[in-house]
Coordinates of C-alpha atoms and ligand atoms in Angstrom, one line a residue:
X1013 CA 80.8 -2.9 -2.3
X1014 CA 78.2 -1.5 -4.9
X1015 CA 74.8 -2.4 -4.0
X1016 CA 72.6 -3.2 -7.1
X1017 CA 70.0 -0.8 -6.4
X1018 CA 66.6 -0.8 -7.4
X1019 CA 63.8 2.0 -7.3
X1020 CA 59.8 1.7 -8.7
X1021 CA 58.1 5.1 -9.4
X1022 CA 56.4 6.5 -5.5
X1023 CA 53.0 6.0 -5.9
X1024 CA 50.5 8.8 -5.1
X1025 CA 48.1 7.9 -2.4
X1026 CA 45.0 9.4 -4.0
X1027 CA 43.4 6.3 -4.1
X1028 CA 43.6 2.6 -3.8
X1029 CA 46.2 0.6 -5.4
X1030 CA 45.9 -1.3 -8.3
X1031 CA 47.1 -3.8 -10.8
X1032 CA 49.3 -1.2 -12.8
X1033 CA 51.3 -0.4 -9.3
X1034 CA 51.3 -4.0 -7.8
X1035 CA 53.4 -4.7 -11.4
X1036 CA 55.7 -2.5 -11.6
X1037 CA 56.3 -3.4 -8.1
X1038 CA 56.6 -6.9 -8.4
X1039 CA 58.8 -6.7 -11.0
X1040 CA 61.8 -4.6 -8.7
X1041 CA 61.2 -7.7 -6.3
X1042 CA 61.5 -10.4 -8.6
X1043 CA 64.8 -8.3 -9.9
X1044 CA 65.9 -7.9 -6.3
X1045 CA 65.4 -11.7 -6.3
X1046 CA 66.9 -12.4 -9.4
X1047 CA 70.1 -10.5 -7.8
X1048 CA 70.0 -12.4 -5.0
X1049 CA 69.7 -15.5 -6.1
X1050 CA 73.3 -15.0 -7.9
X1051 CA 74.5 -13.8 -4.9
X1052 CA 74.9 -10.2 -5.5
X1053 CA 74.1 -7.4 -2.6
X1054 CA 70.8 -5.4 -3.1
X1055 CA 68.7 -2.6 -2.0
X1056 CA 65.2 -1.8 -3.6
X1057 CA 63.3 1.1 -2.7
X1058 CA 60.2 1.9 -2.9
X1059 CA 57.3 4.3 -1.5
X1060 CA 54.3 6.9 -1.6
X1061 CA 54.4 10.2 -3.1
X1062 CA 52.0 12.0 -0.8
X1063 CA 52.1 16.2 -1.7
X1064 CA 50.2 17.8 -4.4
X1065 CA 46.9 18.8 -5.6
X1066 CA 46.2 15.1 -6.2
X1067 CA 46.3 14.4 -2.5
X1068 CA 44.5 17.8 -1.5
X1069 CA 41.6 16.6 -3.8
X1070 CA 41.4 13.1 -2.3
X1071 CA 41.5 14.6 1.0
X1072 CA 38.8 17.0 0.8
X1073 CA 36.6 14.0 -1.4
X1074 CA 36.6 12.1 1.5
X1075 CA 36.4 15.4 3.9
X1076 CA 39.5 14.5 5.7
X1077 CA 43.2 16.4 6.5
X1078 CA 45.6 15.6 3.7
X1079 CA 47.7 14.2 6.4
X1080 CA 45.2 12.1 7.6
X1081 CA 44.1 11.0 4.6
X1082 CA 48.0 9.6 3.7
X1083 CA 48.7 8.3 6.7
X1084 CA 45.3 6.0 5.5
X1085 CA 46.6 5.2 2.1
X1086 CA 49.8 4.6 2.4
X1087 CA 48.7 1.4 5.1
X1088 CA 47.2 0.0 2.4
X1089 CA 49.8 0.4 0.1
X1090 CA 51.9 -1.2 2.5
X1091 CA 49.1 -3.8 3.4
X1092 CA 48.9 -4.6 -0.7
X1093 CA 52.8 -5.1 -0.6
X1094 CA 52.6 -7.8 2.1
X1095 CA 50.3 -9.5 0.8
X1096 CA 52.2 -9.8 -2.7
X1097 CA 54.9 -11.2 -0.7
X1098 CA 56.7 -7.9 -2.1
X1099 CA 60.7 -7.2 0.2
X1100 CA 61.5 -3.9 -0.2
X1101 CA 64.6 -2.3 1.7
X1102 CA 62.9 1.1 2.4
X1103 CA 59.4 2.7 1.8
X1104 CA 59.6 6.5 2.1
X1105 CA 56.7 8.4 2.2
X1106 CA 57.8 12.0 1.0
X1107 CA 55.8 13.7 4.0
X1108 CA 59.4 12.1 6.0
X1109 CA 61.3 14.4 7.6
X1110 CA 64.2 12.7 6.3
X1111 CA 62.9 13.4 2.8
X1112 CA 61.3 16.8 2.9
X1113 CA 64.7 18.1 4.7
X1114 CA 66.6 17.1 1.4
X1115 CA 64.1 18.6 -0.6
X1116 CA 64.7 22.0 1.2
X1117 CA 68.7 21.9 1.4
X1118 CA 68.5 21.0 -2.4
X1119 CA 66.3 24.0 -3.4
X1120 CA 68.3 26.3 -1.0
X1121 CA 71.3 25.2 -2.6
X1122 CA 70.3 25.5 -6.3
X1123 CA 68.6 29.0 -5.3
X1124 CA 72.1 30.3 -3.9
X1125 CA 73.6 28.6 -7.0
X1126 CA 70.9 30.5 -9.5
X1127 CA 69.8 27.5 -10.7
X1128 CA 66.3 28.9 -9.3
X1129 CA 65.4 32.1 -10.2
X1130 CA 61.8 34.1 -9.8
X1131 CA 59.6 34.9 -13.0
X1132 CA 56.3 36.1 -13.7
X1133 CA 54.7 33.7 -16.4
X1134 CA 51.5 32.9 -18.0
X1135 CA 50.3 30.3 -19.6
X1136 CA 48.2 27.2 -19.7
X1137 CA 47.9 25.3 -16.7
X1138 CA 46.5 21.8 -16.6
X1139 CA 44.9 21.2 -13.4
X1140 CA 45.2 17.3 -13.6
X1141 CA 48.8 16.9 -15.1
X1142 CA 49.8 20.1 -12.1
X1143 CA 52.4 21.6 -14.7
X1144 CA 51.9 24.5 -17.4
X1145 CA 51.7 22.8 -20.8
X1146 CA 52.4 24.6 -24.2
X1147 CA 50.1 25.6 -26.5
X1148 CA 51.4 22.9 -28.9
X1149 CA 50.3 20.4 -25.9
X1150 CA 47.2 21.9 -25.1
X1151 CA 46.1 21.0 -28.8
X1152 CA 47.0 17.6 -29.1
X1153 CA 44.2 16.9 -26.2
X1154 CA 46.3 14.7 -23.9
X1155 CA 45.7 17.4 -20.6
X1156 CA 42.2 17.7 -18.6
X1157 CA 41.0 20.8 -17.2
X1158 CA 43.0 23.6 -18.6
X1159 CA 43.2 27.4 -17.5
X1160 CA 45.4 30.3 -18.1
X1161 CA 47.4 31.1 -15.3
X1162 CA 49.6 34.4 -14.6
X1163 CA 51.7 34.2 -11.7
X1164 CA 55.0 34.8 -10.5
X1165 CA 56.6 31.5 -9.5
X1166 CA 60.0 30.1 -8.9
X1167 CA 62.2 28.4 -12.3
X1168 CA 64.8 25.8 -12.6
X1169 CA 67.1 26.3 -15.3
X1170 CA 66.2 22.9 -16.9
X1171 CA 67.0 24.4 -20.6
X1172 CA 70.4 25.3 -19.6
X1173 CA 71.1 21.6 -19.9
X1174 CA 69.5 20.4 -22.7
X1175 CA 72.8 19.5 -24.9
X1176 CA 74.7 17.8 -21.7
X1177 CA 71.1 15.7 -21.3
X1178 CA 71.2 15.2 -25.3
X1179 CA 74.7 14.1 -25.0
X1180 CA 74.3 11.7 -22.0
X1181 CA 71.8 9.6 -23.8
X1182 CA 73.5 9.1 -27.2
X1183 CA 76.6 8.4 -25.2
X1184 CA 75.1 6.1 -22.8
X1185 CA 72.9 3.3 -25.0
X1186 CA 71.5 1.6 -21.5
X1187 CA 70.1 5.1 -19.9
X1188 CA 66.9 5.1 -21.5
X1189 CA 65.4 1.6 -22.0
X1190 CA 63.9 0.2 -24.2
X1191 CA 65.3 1.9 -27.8
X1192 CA 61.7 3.2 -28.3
X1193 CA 61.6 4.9 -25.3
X1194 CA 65.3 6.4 -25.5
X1195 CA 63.6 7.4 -29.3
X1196 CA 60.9 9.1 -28.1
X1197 CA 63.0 11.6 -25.2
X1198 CA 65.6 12.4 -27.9
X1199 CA 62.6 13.2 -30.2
X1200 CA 60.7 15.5 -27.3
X1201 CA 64.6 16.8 -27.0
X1202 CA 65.0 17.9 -30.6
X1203 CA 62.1 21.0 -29.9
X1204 CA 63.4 23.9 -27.3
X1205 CA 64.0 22.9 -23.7
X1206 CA 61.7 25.5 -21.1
X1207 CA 63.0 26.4 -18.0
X1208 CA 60.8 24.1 -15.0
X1209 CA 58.1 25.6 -12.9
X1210 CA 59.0 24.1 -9.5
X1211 CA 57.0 26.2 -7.2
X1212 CA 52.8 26.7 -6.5
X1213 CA 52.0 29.8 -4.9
X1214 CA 49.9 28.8 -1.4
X1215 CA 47.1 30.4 -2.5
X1216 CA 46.4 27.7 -5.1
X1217 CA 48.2 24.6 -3.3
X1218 CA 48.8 24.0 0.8
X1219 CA 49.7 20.5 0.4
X1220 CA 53.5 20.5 -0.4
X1221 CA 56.9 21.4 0.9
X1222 CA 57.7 24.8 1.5
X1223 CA 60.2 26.6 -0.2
X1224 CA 63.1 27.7 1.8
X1225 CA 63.2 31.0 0.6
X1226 CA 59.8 31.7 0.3
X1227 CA 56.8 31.0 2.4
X1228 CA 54.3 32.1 0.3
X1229 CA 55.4 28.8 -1.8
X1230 CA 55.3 25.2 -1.6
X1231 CA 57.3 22.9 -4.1
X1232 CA 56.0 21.1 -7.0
X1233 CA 55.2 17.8 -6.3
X1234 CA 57.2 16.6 -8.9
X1235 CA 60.5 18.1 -8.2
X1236 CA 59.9 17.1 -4.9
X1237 CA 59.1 13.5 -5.4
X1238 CA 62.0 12.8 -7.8
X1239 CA 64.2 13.7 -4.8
X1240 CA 63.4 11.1 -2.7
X1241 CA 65.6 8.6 -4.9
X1242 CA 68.5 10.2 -3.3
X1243 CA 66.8 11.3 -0.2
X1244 CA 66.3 7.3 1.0
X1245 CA 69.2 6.2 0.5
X1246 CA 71.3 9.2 2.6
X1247 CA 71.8 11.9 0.1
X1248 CA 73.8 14.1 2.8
X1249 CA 72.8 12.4 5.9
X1250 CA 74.5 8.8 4.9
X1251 CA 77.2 8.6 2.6
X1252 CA 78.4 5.3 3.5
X1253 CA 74.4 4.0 2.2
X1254 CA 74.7 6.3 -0.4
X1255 CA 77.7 5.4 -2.1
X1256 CA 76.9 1.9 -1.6
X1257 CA 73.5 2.3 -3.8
X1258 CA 74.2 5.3 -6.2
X1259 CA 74.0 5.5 -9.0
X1260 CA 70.5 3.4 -9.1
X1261 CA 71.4 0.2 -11.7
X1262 CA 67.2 0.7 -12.5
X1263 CA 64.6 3.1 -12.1
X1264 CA 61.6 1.3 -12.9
X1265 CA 58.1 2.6 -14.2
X1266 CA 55.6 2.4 -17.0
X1267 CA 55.9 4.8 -20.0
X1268 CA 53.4 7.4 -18.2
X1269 CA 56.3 8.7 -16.2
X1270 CA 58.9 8.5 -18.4
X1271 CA 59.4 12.7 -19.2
X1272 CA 59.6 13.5 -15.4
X1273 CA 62.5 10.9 -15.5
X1274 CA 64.5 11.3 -18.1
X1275 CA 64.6 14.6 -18.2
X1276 CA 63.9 16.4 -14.9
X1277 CA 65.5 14.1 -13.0
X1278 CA 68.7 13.8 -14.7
X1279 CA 69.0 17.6 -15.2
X1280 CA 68.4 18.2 -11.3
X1281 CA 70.9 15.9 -10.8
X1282 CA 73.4 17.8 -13.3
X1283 CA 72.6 21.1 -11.5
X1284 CA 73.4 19.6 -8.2
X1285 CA 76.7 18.0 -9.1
X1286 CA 75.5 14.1 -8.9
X1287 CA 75.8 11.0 -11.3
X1288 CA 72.9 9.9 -13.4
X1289 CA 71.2 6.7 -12.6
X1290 CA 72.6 3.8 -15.2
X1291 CA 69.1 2.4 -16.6
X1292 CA 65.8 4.3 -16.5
X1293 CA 63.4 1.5 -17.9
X1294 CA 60.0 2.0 -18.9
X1295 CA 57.7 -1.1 -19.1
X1296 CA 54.1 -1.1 -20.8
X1297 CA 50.6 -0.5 -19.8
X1298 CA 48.5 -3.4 -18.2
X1299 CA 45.5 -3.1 -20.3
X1300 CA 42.1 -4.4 -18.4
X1301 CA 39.4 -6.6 -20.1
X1302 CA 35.9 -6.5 -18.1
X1303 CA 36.5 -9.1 -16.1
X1304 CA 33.6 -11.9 -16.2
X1305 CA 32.3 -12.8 -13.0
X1306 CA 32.4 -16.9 -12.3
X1307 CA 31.0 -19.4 -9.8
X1308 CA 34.0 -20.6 -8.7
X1309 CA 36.0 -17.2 -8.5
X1310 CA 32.5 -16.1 -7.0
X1311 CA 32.3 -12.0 -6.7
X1312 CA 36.2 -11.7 -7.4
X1313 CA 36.5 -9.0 -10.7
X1314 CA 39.9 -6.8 -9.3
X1315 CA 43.1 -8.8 -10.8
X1316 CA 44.5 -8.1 -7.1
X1317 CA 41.7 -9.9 -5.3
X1318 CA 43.1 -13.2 -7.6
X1319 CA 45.9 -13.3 -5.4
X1320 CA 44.0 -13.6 -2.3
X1321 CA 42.0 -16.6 -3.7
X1322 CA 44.2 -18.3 -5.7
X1323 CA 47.4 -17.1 -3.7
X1324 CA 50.2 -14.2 -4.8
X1325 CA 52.9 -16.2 -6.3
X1326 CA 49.9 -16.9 -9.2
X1327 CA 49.1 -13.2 -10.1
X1328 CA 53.0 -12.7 -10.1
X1329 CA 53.8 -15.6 -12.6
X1330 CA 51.1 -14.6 -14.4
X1331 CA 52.0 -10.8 -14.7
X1332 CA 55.9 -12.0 -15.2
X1333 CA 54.9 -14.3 -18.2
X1334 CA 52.2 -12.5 -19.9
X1335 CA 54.3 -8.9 -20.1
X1336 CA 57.1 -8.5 -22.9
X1337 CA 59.1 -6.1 -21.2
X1338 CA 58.6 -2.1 -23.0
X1339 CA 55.1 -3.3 -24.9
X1340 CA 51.5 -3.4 -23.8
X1341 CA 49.4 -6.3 -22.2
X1342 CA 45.7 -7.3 -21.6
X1343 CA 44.7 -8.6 -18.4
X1344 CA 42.2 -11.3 -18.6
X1345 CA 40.6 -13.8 -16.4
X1346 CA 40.3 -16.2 -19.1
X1347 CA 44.0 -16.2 -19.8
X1348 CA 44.4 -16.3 -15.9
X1349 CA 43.0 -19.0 -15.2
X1350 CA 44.4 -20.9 -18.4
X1351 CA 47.8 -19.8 -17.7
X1352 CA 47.2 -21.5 -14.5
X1353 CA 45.9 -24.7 -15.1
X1354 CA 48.4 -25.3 -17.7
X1355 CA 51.3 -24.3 -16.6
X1356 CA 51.5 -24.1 -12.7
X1357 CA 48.5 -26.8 -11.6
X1358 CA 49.7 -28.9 -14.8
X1359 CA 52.7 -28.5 -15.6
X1360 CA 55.0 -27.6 -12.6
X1361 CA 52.5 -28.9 -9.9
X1362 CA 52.1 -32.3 -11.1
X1363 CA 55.3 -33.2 -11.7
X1364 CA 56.3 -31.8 -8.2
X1365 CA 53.8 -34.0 -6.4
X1366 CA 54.6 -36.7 -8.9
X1367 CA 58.5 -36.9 -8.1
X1368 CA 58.0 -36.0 -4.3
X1369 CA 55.0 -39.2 -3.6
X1370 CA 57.3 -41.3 -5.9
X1371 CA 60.1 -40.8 -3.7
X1372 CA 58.3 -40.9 -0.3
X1373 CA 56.7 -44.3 -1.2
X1374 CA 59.3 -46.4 -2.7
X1375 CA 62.8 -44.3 -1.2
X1376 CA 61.7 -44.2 2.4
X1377 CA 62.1 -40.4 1.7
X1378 CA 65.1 -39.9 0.6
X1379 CA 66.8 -38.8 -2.7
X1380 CA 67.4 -41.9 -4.1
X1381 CA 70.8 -42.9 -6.0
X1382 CA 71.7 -42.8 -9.6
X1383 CA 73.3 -45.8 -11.3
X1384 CA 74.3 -46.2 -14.9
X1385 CA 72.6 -43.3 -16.8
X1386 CA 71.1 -44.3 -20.3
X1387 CA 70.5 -42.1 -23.3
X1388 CA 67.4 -40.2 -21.8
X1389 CA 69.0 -39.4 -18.6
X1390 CA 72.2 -38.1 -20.2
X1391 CA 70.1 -35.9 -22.5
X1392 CA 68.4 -34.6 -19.7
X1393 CA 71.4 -33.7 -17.6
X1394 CA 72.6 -32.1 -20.3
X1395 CA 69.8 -29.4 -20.7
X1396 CA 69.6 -29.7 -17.1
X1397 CA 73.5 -28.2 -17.2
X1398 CA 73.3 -25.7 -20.0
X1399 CA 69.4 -24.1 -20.0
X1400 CA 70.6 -21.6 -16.0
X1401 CA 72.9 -20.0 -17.6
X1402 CA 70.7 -18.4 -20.5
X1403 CA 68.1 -18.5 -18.6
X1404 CA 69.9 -15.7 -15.7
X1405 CA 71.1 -14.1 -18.6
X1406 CA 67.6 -13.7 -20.1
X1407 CA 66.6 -12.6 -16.8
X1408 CA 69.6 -10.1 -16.5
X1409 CA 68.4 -8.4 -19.8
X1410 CA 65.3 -8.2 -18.8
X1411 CA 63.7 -10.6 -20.5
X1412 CA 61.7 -12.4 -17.9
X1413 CA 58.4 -14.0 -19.8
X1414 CA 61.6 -15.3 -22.4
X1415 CA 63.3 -17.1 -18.6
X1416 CA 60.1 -18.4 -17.7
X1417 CA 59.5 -19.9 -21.0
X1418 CA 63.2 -21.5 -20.8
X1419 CA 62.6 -22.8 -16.9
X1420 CA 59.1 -24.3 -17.7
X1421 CA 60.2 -25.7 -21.1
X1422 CA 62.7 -27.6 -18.2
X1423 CA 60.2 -28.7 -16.2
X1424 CA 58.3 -30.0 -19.2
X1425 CA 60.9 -31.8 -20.2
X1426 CA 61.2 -34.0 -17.0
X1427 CA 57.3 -34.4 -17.4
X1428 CA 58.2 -36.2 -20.9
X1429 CA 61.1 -38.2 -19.5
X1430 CA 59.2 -38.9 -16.4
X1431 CA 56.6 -40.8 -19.2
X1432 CA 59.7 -42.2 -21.0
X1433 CA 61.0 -43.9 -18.0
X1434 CA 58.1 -44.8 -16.5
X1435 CA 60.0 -45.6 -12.7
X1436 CA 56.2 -46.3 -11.6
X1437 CA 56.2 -49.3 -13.8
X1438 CA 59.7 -50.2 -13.2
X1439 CA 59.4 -49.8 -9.2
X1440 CA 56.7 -53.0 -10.1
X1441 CA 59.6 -55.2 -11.4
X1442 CA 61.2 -57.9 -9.4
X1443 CA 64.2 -56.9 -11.7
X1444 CA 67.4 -54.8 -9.8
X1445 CA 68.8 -53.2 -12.8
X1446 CA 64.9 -52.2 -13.4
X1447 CA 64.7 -51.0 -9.2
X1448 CA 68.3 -49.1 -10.3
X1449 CA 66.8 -47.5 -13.1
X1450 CA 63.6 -46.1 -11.3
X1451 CA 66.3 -44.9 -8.9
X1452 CA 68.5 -43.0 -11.5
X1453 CA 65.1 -41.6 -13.2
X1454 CA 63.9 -40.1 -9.5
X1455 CA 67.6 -38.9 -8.6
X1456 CA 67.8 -37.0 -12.1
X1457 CA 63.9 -35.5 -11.8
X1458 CA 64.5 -34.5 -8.2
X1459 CA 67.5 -32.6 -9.7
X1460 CA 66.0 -30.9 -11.8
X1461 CA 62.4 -30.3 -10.4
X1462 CA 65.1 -28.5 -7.5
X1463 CA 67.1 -26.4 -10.6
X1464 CA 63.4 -25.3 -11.9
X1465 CA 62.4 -23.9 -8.7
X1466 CA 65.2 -22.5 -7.8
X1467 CA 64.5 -20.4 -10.8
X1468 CA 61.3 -19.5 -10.8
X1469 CA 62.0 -18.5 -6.8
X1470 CA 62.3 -15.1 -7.8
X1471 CA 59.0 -14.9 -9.3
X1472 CA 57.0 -17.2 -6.9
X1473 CA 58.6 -17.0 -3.6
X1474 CA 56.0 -18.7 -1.2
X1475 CA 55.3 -21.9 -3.2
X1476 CA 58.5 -22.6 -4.4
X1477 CA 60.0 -22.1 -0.7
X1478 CA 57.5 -24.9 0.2
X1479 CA 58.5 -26.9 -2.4
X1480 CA 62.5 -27.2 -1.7
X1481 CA 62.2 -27.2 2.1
X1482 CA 60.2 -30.6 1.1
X1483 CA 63.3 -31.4 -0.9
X1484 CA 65.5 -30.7 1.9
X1485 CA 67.0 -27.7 0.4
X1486 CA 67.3 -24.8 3.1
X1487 CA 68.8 -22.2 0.4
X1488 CA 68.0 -21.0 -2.5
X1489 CA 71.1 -19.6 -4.8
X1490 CA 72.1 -23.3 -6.3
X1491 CA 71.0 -23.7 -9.8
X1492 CA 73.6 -26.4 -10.6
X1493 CA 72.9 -29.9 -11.5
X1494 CA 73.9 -32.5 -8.7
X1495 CA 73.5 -29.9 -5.8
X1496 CA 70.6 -32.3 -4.3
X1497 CA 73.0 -35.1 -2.2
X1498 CA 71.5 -39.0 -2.5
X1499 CA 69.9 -39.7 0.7
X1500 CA 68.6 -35.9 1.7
X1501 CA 65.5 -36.1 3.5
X1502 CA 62.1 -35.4 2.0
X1503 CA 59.1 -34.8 3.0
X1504 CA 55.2 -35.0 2.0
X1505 CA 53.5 -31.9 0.4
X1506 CA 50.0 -30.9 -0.3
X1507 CA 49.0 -30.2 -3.8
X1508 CA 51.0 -26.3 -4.9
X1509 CA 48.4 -25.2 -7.0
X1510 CA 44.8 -26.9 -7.2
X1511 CA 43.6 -26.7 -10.7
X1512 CA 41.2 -24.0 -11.2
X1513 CA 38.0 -25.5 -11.9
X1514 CA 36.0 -23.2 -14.6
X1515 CA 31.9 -23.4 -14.5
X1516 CA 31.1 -22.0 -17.9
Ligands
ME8_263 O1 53.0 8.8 -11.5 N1 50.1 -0.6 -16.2 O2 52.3 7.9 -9.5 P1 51.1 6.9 -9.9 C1 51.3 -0.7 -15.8 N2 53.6 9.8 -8.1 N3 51.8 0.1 -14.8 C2 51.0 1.0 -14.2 C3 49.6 1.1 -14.7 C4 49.2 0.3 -15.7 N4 48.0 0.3 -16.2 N5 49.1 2.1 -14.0 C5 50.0 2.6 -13.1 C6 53.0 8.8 -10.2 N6 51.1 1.9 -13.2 C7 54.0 9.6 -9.5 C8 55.4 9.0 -9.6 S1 58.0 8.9 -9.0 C9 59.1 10.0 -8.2 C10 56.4 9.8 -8.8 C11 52.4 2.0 -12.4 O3 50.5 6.5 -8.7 C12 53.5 2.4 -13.3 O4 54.7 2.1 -12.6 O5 50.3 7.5 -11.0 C13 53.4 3.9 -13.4 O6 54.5 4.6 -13.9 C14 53.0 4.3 -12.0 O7 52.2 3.1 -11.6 C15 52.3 5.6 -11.8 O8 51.9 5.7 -10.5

């Protein structure tokens, strides 16, 4: 069976990681979620891209071996990942044996195909980007430290593919995601395709993989690192994994990286005879306000130390509902902590420890009854039964801050019928039918406090597991109303989310 297979971008260990990698990360693992929560079979991938001059310059900074200096970084990517409750399948580091093989039998085999050819070019080379950049490029001001380079190097024939590449996109609407993006390749495609440069003479660069048939080379990082989407998941080692996960249903990333993938990656994979991935999506830029420092946050300014105070599933519902998917957002602590307060320690929290004490007092602890249902309740049920259904689709179509919205309008909605029924003053009367109601009004919340969570799993994994094993619910793919059986145990639970208090 077809895995749904998920890859983010492999992040280069030339420094610490931040914000912008721990989203695009969390995002493949709430869509690895999301996937499993319907029950469907997936694999997510990610990793560290750990050649290049990037690497060689971090290495010598901190006066260290290149591959000592990865074997430091990528532990604290990893370290990062755990903490952000993040479940990958695989990590590959592209120093793996099991990656830098495939990168040589690939560039033997498209040098015996002449796909790869030797040339002697100049031109200008920009140190920080590690490619040569036109003239055109050069003026526009986008590339750091620039030089003319002559050298003889090693080509792909990328150009050779241009109108198959132009083809593929026009012919496949979901390739390049969002429109704008797919807009902006087709746009860089209209002007002449160059050949790539996918060699760096040692002399210049150590740090890399050599090239089979030429020791005096090592392999651009990027050509290199683009491999390892096939190299992971058994490109010629595996084929039972790999045609299970291939072709990748996403290959996430922001914007930055978007040339490298939608148009080296898919013409390497022409010239070696392989599908295409089906969605190469592009999300925005997390844009950073200067964080203000606070009392009660005390010396925390880094978005990621957030999640060690105030716990991961908040940074991840916070970066989930404050990114539309494909445009730009600001990260603030402000709009942290408000986001917080109202909508997990508020909304959500309250009415779980509402419905659970409820329950635990007056039910002995267990999911009390429903009896005759009223006007309220039915209405209730009703959005209960129709709102998981748009609100996986939304979450299919990647449009996660638009399912969150949907699941916490839910929960908001039991908040107002909780203050409708009143079951507290109810519980008060001597009255059965009032007793019956209380117990129909607790039944129905329980239900649907459970459907809420259930859906918002994906995005806060920890809390939300805490929440139904209280409930009594040991799994967590049951969105449907009615799933919670009268009489399941419950059990006390400590406050989910404390409010935040500010000290302005
Ligand atoms: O480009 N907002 O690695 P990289 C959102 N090694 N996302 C951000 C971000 C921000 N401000 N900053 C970074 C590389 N990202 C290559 C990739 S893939 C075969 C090789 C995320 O460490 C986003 O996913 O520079 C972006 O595409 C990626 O980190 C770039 O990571």
């Amino acid at each position: 069976m077809k895995k749904f297979y998920i890859t983010t971008p492999l992040y280069y260990v030339n420094d610490e990681p931040h914000i912008g990698h721990a989203y695009t990360t969390i995002l493949a693992d709430v869509m690895t979620r999301i996937q499993k929560i319907q029950n469907n079979d997936v694999y997510f991938l990610t990793g560290t891209d750990e050649h290049g001059q990037k690497v060689q310059e971090a290495a010598i900074k901190n006066k260290t071996s290149p591959k000592e200096h990865v074997d430091i970084y990528v532990n604290r990517f990893k370290k990062v990942w755990n903490e952000l409750d993040i479940e990958f399948d695989d990590f590959i580091r592209t120093t793996e044996k099991r990656h830098t093989d495939r990168v040589q039998d690939t560039l033997k085999m498209l040098f015996e195909k002449n796909e790869i050819y030797q040339n002697e070019y100049e031109g200008l080379y920009s140190v920080s980007e590690e490619r040569f950049i036109t003239e055109k490029e050069a003026e526009e001001g986008n590339f750091r430290e620039i030089k003319r380079l002559k050298e003889k190097n090693y080509f792909f024939r990328m150009s050779k593919y241009q109108s198959k590449l132009i083809d593929h996109i026009q012919n496949n609407p979901d390739f390049i995601k969002p429109e704008s993006r797919k807009n902006e390749i087709l746009g860089f495609l209209k002007k002449p395709l160059n050949d790539l440069c996918i060699s760096r003479p040692k002399e210049r660069l150590k740090w890399g993989i050599e090239l089979p048939f030429d020791k005096d080379y090592v392999t651009y990082v990027w050509f290199d690192a683009l491999l390892n989407y096939i190299s992971a998941i058994g490109w010629k080692s595996d084929d039972k994994l790999f045609d299970e996960c291939w072709p990748a249903d996403y290959h996430l990333m922001a914007k930055d990286i978007l040339t490298t993938h939608c148009v080296y990656w898919p013409t390497m994979l022409m010239a070696c005879n392989i599908k295409l991935p089906k969605t190469i999506f592009a999300h925005g830029g997390w844009l950073m306000d200067e964080m203000k420092m606070s009392k009660s946050i005390g010396n925390v300014i880094k978005p990621l130390d957030l999640a060690y105070k105030f716990g991961s599933d908040s940074l991840r519902y916070y970066l989930m509902s404050n990114m539309v998917l494909g445009q730009d957002a600001s990260f603030t602590l402000d709009s942290f902590i408000q986001k917080y307060n109202s909508d997990l320690a508020n909304d959500y929290g309250n009415l779980a420890n509402r419905v659970l004490t409820l329950i635990n007092k007056n039910f002995d602890s267990k999911i009390p009854k429903t009896f005759v249902c009223n006007e309220y309740d039915l209405k209730l049920i009703n959005h209960a039964k129709e709102i998981p259904n748009q609100i996986i689709n939304d979450f299919n179509n990647m449009q996660i801050h638009k399912a969150i919205d949907l699941i916490m309008q839910l929960l908001r909605s039991v908040n107002k019928y909780l203050e409708i029924k009143a079951p507290w003053k109810l519980l008060k009367s001597d009255n059965t039918k009032d007793r019956e109601d209380a117990s129909t009004t607790l039944n129905i919340s329980a239900q649907v406090l459970k459907i809420g969570t259930v859906l918002l799993n994906p995005i806060m994994p920890t809390k939300t597991n805490l929440l139904l094993s209280a409930m009594g619910v040991n799994s967590c793919n049951n969105y449907s109303f009615g799933d919670l059986k009268t009489g399941t145990q419950i059990s006390k639970l400590k406050n989910l989310f404390p409010r935040i208090e500010e000290d302005k």
